[in-house]
């Protein structure tokens, strides 16, 4: 009589891996520059995977808007693009400063998630400021003169803010200059 034997084998199944790379069409763009396009390449391993899941682009300051995700991943590798609302200074979300742009791949039941980020710096609109009406030489006390400051943007933007006139390092009183 023989004794029955049994063998048990345990298998560990792990999810396939994914990798994301992200790029920008114009890092360090000035406000008002042409729209920036972000591209993300999603690569699945093993290479015979055909896609699945989605990719979404986000900005740490706010939404990038329609067309930036979720975008269905339909091939391997897969390139997704996002052209958000222009950085036009209309709000903090689309204003000057540092923006962390992230492309996140959602993964599937069998493919792991992944993401990649880049830092997009939107530069304030450069301007040229000119001062006219500056009297030359000495000015008798009490003489009236007009100072005019003009701020001209170097891009098609409307400058906002204030101009402050100084006598040395001291602000000039509105309507009166002590020289």
Short mmCIF file of C-alpha atoms in Angstrom, two decimals:
data_model
loop_
_atom_site.label_atom_id
_atom_site.label_comp_id
_atom_site.label_asym_id
_atom_site.label_seq_id
_atom_site.Cartn_x
_atom_site.Cartn_y
_atom_site.Cartn_z
CA UNK A 1 0.00 0.00 0.00
CA UNK A 2 1.35 3.37 -0.93
CA UNK A 3 0.96 6.55 1.06
CA UNK A 4 -0.63 9.43 -0.86
CA UNK A 5 1.51 12.54 -1.19
CA UNK A 6 0.58 16.04 -2.05
CA UNK A 7 2.65 18.97 -3.21
CA UNK A 8 1.55 22.56 -2.86
CA UNK A 9 3.16 25.30 -4.87
CA UNK A 10 2.54 28.93 -4.03
CA UNK A 11 2.85 31.55 -6.72
CA UNK A 12 3.12 35.24 -6.13
CA UNK A 13 1.65 37.36 -8.88
CA UNK A 14 2.76 40.96 -9.02
CA UNK A 15 1.32 43.73 -11.11
CA UNK A 16 3.08 44.71 -14.29
CA UNK A 17 5.03 47.94 -13.93
CA UNK A 18 4.53 51.32 -15.52
CA UNK A 19 6.72 54.37 -15.95
CA UNK A 20 5.81 57.95 -16.80
CA UNK A 21 8.02 60.67 -18.25
CA UNK A 22 6.76 64.24 -18.62
CA UNK A 23 7.96 67.22 -20.64
CA UNK A 24 6.94 70.81 -21.39
CA UNK A 25 6.99 72.65 -24.70
CA UNK A 26 8.17 75.83 -22.96
CA UNK A 27 9.72 75.68 -19.49
CA UNK A 28 10.17 79.10 -17.87
CA UNK A 29 7.64 80.82 -20.13
CA UNK A 30 6.59 84.43 -19.63
CA UNK A 31 2.95 85.24 -18.97
CA UNK A 32 1.22 85.75 -22.29
CA UNK A 33 3.51 83.42 -24.23
CA UNK A 34 1.84 80.94 -26.61
CA UNK A 35 0.03 78.08 -24.89
CA UNK A 36 2.27 75.46 -23.30
CA UNK A 37 1.77 71.79 -24.17
CA UNK A 38 2.67 69.09 -21.66
CA UNK A 39 3.46 65.59 -22.92
CA UNK A 40 3.59 62.37 -20.92
CA UNK A 41 4.88 59.06 -22.22
CA UNK A 42 3.50 56.02 -20.40
CA UNK A 43 5.54 52.83 -20.82
CA UNK A 44 4.23 49.49 -19.55
CA UNK A 45 6.45 46.51 -18.71
CA UNK A 46 6.40 43.84 -20.02
CA UNK A 47 6.30 45.42 -23.45
CA UNK A 48 3.59 43.13 -24.82
CA UNK A 49 0.90 44.91 -22.75
CA UNK A 50 -1.44 46.86 -24.97
CA UNK A 51 -2.62 49.61 -22.63
CA UNK A 52 -5.44 50.24 -20.21
CA UNK A 53 -5.96 52.78 -17.47
CA UNK A 54 -5.83 56.56 -17.84
CA UNK A 55 -3.40 59.44 -17.50
CA UNK A 56 -4.32 62.77 -15.89
CA UNK A 57 -2.32 66.01 -15.79
CA UNK A 58 -2.59 68.21 -12.69
CA UNK A 59 -1.11 71.47 -11.41
CA UNK A 60 -0.48 72.03 -7.71
CA UNK A 61 -2.11 75.48 -8.06
CA UNK A 62 -5.37 74.31 -9.66
CA UNK A 63 -7.04 72.40 -12.46
CA UNK A 64 -5.47 72.42 -15.89
CA UNK A 65 -8.91 72.24 -17.48
CA UNK A 66 -10.67 70.12 -20.05
CA UNK A 67 -8.53 67.91 -22.23
CA UNK A 68 -5.97 67.28 -19.52
CA UNK A 69 -7.49 64.07 -18.23
CA UNK A 70 -8.45 61.49 -17.69
CA UNK A 71 -7.09 60.37 -21.07
CA UNK A 72 -7.45 56.67 -21.99
CA UNK A 73 -4.16 54.82 -22.46
CA UNK A 74 -4.70 52.77 -25.63
CA UNK A 75 -1.23 51.55 -26.61
CA UNK A 76 2.20 50.79 -25.22
CA UNK A 77 4.06 53.08 -25.16
CA UNK A 78 1.40 55.78 -25.13
CA UNK A 79 1.88 59.55 -25.45
CA UNK A 80 -0.72 61.86 -23.92
CA UNK A 81 -0.73 65.63 -24.38
CA UNK A 82 -2.35 68.46 -22.45
CA UNK A 83 -2.62 72.09 -23.52
CA UNK A 84 -4.20 73.93 -20.59
CA UNK A 85 -5.72 77.37 -20.42
CA UNK A 86 -2.97 79.89 -21.23
CA UNK A 87 -0.90 81.31 -18.38
CA UNK A 88 -2.27 84.79 -18.94
CA UNK A 89 -2.20 86.21 -15.43
CA UNK A 90 -6.02 86.15 -15.17
CA UNK A 91 -5.81 84.39 -11.79
CA UNK A 92 -3.28 82.89 -9.38
CA UNK A 93 -3.90 79.56 -11.07
CA UNK A 94 -2.74 80.97 -14.40
CA UNK A 95 -0.31 83.55 -13.05
CA UNK A 96 3.37 84.02 -12.56
CA UNK A 97 5.15 81.69 -10.20
CA UNK A 98 6.10 78.06 -9.79
CA UNK A 99 3.70 75.36 -10.93
CA UNK A 100 4.29 71.65 -10.26
CA UNK A 101 2.81 69.78 -13.22
CA UNK A 102 2.20 66.06 -12.62
CA UNK A 103 1.18 63.32 -15.04
CA UNK A 104 -0.39 60.39 -13.16
CA UNK A 105 -1.05 57.01 -14.73
CA UNK A 106 -4.00 55.32 -12.97
CA UNK A 107 -2.88 51.75 -13.57
CA UNK A 108 -5.31 48.83 -13.80
CA UNK A 109 -6.01 45.74 -11.70
CA UNK A 110 -2.89 44.21 -13.27
CA UNK A 111 -0.66 47.22 -13.92
CA UNK A 112 0.85 49.41 -11.19
CA UNK A 113 0.26 53.17 -11.01
CA UNK A 114 3.04 55.69 -11.58
CA UNK A 115 3.58 59.41 -12.01
CA UNK A 116 6.15 62.02 -12.92
CA UNK A 117 6.36 65.76 -12.27
CA UNK A 118 8.14 68.81 -13.58
CA UNK A 119 8.45 72.36 -12.33
CA UNK A 120 7.05 75.00 -14.67
CA UNK A 121 8.06 78.55 -13.80
CA UNK A 122 5.82 81.21 -15.31
CA UNK A 123 7.70 84.50 -15.46
CA UNK A 124 5.95 87.81 -14.80
CA UNK A 125 5.50 89.95 -17.87
CA UNK A 126 8.61 92.05 -18.39
CA UNK A 127 7.95 95.77 -18.57
CA UNK A 128 9.73 98.99 -19.42
CA UNK A 129 9.14 101.97 -17.12
CA UNK A 130 9.91 105.49 -18.26
CA UNK A 131 9.87 108.69 -16.24
CA UNK A 132 9.23 112.06 -17.87
CA UNK A 133 9.00 115.59 -16.50
CA UNK A 134 12.13 115.35 -14.37
CA UNK A 135 13.43 118.93 -14.04
CA UNK A 136 17.13 119.42 -14.60
CA UNK A 137 19.38 121.41 -12.31
CA UNK A 138 18.09 123.09 -9.18
CA UNK A 139 14.40 123.82 -8.66
CA UNK A 140 13.26 126.87 -6.68
CA UNK A 141 11.20 125.98 -3.66
CA UNK A 142 7.51 125.94 -4.50
CA UNK A 143 7.95 125.50 -8.25
CA UNK A 144 5.30 123.17 -9.66
CA UNK A 145 6.29 120.41 -12.05
CA UNK A 146 4.70 117.18 -13.21
CA UNK A 147 6.27 113.73 -13.11
CA UNK A 148 4.78 111.07 -15.35
CA UNK A 149 5.61 107.40 -15.06
CA UNK A 150 4.64 105.10 -17.93
CA UNK A 151 4.76 101.32 -17.69
CA UNK A 152 4.81 99.51 -21.03
CA UNK A 153 4.55 95.71 -21.18
CA UNK A 154 6.88 93.87 -23.53
CA UNK A 155 4.12 91.34 -24.23
CA UNK A 156 0.43 91.89 -24.98
CA UNK A 157 -0.62 92.31 -21.35
CA UNK A 158 -2.11 95.15 -19.34
CA UNK A 159 0.20 96.02 -16.46
CA UNK A 160 -1.34 96.38 -13.02
CA UNK A 161 0.10 97.76 -9.82
CA UNK A 162 1.39 101.15 -8.74
CA UNK A 163 4.26 103.46 -9.52
CA UNK A 164 5.96 105.06 -6.54
CA UNK A 165 8.02 108.22 -7.00
CA UNK A 166 10.97 108.60 -4.66
CA UNK A 167 13.25 111.47 -3.68
CA UNK A 168 16.34 109.42 -2.96
CA UNK A 169 14.86 106.65 -0.84
CA UNK A 170 11.96 108.72 0.54
CA UNK A 171 8.52 108.55 -1.07
CA UNK A 172 7.35 111.82 -2.64
CA UNK A 173 4.07 113.03 -1.22
CA UNK A 174 1.19 112.91 -3.68
CA UNK A 175 0.86 116.32 -5.26
CA UNK A 176 3.95 117.75 -3.55
CA UNK A 177 7.64 117.09 -3.85
CA UNK A 178 10.16 118.29 -1.29
CA UNK A 179 13.34 118.79 -3.24
#
